[in-house]
Short mmCIF file of C-alpha atoms and ligand atoms in Angstrom, two decimals:
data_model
loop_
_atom_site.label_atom_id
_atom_site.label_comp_id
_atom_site.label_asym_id
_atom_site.label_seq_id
_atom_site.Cartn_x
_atom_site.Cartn_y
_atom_site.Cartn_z
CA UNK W 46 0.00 0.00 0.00
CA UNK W 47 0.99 3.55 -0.92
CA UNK W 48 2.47 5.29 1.68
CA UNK W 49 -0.08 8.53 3.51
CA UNK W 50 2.75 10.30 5.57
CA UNK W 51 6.10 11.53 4.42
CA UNK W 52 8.13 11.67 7.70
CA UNK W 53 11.59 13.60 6.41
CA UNK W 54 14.62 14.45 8.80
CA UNK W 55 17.28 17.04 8.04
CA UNK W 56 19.83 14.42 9.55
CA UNK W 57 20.57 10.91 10.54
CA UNK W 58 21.33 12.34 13.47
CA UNK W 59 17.82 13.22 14.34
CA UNK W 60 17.03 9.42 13.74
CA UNK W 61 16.65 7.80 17.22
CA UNK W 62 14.51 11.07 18.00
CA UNK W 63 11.80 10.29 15.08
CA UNK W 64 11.77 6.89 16.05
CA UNK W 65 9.00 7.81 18.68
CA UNK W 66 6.73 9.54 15.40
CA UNK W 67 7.63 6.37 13.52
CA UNK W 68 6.60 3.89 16.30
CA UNK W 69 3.09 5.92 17.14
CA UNK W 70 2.54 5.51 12.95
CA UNK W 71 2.83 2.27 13.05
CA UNK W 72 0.34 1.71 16.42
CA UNK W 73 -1.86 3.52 14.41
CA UNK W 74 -1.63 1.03 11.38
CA UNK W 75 -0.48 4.39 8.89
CA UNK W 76 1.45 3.60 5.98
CA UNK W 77 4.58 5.81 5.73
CA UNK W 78 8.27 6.45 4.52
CA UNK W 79 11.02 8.00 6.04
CA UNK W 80 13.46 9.66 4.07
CA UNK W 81 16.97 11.56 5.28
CA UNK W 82 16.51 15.21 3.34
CA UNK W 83 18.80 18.45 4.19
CA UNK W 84 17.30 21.46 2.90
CA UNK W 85 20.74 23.11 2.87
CA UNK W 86 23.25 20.10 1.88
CA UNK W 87 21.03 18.62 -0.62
CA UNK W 88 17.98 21.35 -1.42
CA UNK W 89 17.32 19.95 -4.71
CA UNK W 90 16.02 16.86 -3.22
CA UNK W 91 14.20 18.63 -0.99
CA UNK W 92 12.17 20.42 -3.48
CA UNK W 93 11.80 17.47 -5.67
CA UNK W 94 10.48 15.33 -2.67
CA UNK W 95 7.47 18.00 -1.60
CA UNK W 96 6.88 18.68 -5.46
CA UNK W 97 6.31 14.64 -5.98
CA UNK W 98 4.94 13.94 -2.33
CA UNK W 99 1.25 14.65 -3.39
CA UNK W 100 1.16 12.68 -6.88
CA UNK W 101 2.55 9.90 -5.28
CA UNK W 102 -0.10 9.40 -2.64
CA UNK W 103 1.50 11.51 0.85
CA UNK W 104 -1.41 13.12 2.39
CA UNK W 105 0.75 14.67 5.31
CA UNK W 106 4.24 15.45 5.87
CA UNK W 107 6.35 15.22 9.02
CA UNK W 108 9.43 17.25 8.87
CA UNK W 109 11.92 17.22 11.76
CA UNK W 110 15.34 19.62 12.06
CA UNK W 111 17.15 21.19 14.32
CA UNK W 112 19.04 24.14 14.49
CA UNK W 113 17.85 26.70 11.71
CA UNK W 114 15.53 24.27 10.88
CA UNK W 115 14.32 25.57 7.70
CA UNK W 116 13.36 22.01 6.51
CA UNK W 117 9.73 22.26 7.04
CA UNK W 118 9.21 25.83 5.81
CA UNK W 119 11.14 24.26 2.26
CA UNK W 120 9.20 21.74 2.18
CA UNK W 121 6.34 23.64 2.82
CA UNK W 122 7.31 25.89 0.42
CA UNK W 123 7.35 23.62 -2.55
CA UNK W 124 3.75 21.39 -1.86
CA UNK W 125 0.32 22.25 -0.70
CA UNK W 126 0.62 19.45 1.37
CA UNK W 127 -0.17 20.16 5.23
CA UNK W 128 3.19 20.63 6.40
CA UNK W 129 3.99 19.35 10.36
CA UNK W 130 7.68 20.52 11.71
CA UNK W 131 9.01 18.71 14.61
CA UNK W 132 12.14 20.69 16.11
CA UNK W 133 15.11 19.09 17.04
CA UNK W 134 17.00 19.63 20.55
CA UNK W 135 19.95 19.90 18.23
CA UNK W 136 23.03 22.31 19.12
CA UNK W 137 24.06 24.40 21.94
CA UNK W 138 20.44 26.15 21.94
CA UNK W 139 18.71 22.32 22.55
CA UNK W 140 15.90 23.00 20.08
CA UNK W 141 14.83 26.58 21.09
CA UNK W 142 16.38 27.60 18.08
CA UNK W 143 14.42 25.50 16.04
CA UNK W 144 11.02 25.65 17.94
CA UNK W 145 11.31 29.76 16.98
CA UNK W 146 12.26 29.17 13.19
CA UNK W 147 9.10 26.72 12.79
CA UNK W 148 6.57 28.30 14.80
CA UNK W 149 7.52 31.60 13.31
CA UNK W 150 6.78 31.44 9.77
CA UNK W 151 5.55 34.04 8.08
CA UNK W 152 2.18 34.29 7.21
CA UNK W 153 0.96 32.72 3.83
CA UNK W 154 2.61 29.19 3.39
CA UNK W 155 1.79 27.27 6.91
CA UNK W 156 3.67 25.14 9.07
CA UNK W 157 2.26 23.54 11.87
CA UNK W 158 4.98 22.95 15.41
CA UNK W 159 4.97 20.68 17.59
CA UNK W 160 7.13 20.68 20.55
CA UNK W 161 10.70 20.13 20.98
CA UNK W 162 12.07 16.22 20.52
CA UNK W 163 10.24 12.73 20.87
CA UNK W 164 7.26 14.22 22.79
CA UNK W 165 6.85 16.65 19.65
CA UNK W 166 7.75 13.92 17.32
CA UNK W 167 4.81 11.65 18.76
CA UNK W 168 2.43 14.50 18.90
CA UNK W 169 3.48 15.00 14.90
CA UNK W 170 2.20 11.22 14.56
CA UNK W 171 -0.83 11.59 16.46
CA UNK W 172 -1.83 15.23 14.14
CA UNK W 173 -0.90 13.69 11.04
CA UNK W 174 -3.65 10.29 12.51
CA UNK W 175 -6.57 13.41 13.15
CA UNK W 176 -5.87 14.73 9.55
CA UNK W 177 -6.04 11.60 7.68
CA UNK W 178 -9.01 10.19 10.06
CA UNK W 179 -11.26 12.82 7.92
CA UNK W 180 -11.05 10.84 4.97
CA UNK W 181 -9.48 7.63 6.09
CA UNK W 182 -12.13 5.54 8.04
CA UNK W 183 -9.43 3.01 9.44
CA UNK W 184 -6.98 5.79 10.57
CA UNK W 185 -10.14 7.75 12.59
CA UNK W 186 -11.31 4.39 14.26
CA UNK W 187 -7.57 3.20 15.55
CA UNK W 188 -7.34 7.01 16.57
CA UNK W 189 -10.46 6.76 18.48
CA UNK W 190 -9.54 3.35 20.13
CA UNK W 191 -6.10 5.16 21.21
CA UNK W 192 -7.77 8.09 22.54
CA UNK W 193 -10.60 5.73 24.52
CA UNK W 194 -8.14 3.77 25.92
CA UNK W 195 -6.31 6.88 27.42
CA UNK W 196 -9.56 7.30 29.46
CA UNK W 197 -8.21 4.46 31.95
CA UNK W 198 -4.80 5.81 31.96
CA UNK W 199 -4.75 8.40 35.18
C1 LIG I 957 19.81 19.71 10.91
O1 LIG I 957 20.83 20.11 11.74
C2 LIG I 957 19.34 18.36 11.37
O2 LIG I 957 17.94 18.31 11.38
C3 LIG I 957 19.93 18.15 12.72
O3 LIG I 957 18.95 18.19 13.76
C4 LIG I 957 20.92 19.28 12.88
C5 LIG I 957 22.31 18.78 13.07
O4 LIG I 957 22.64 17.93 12.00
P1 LIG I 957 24.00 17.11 11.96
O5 LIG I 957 25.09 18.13 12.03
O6 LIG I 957 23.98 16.19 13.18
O7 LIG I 957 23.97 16.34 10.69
O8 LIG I 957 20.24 19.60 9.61
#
């Protein structure tokens, strides 16, 4: 089955973080790729990625960087995809950086922001489950057995 999610990191080194999007994806039964994508060492694949993401079946993206963290504003930039940056406790700023340069972009091409690292990267998982539950039956009813079984949890 096609993938529905694009999840793209700026770095391998962001890797063990996205594991925790990755893993909530999968609970969720949500087909998806994960690709390594720099918007400054390689920004051609960058744009090509968003510019093919829709006509090859990616419903939602998951971007995560760190530092300047101008991977899911580029990505953004190139697709009308919905667009969800996760910001990476990368560098001697541990993500701050990164949580300004997402949640600030300017007005007209969106980005949504999560917060900093895995919980961010699992909240990225769980938006990305609410978007695609509007058209996706399957998605909405293992979103809604996640979110009734949090009920018993405290
Ligand atoms: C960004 O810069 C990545 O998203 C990563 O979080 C940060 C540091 O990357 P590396 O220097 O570890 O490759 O590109």
């Amino acid at each position: 089955m096609a993938s529905l999610v694009g999840v793209v990191m700026g770095s391998k080194s962001d890797a063990e973080v996205i594991q925790s999007a990755l893993d909530v994806l999968t609970s969720l039964g949500i087909e998806h790729e994960v690709n390594v994508i720099s918007a400054h060492r390689t920004p051609d694949k960058a744009r090509k990625y968003a510019q093919s993401a829709r006509e090859r079946g990616i419903e939602v993206i998951i971007a995560a960087a760190g530092m300047a963290a101008h991977l899911p504003g580029v990505l953004a930039s190139w697709t009308i995809l919905p667009v969800i940056g996760v910001p990476m406790a990368s560098g001697e700023l541990k993500g701050v950086d990164a949580l300004y340069s997402i949640v600030q972009m300017p007005a007209g091409i969106p980005v949504a922001c999560v917060a900093i690292g895995s919980a961010g990267a699992k909240n990225a998982a769980y938006l990305a489950a609410e978007i695609l539950g509007l058209k996706h039956d399957k998605i909405r009813h293992a979103y809604e057995k996640y979110r009734s079984e949090l009920q018993g949890t405290s």
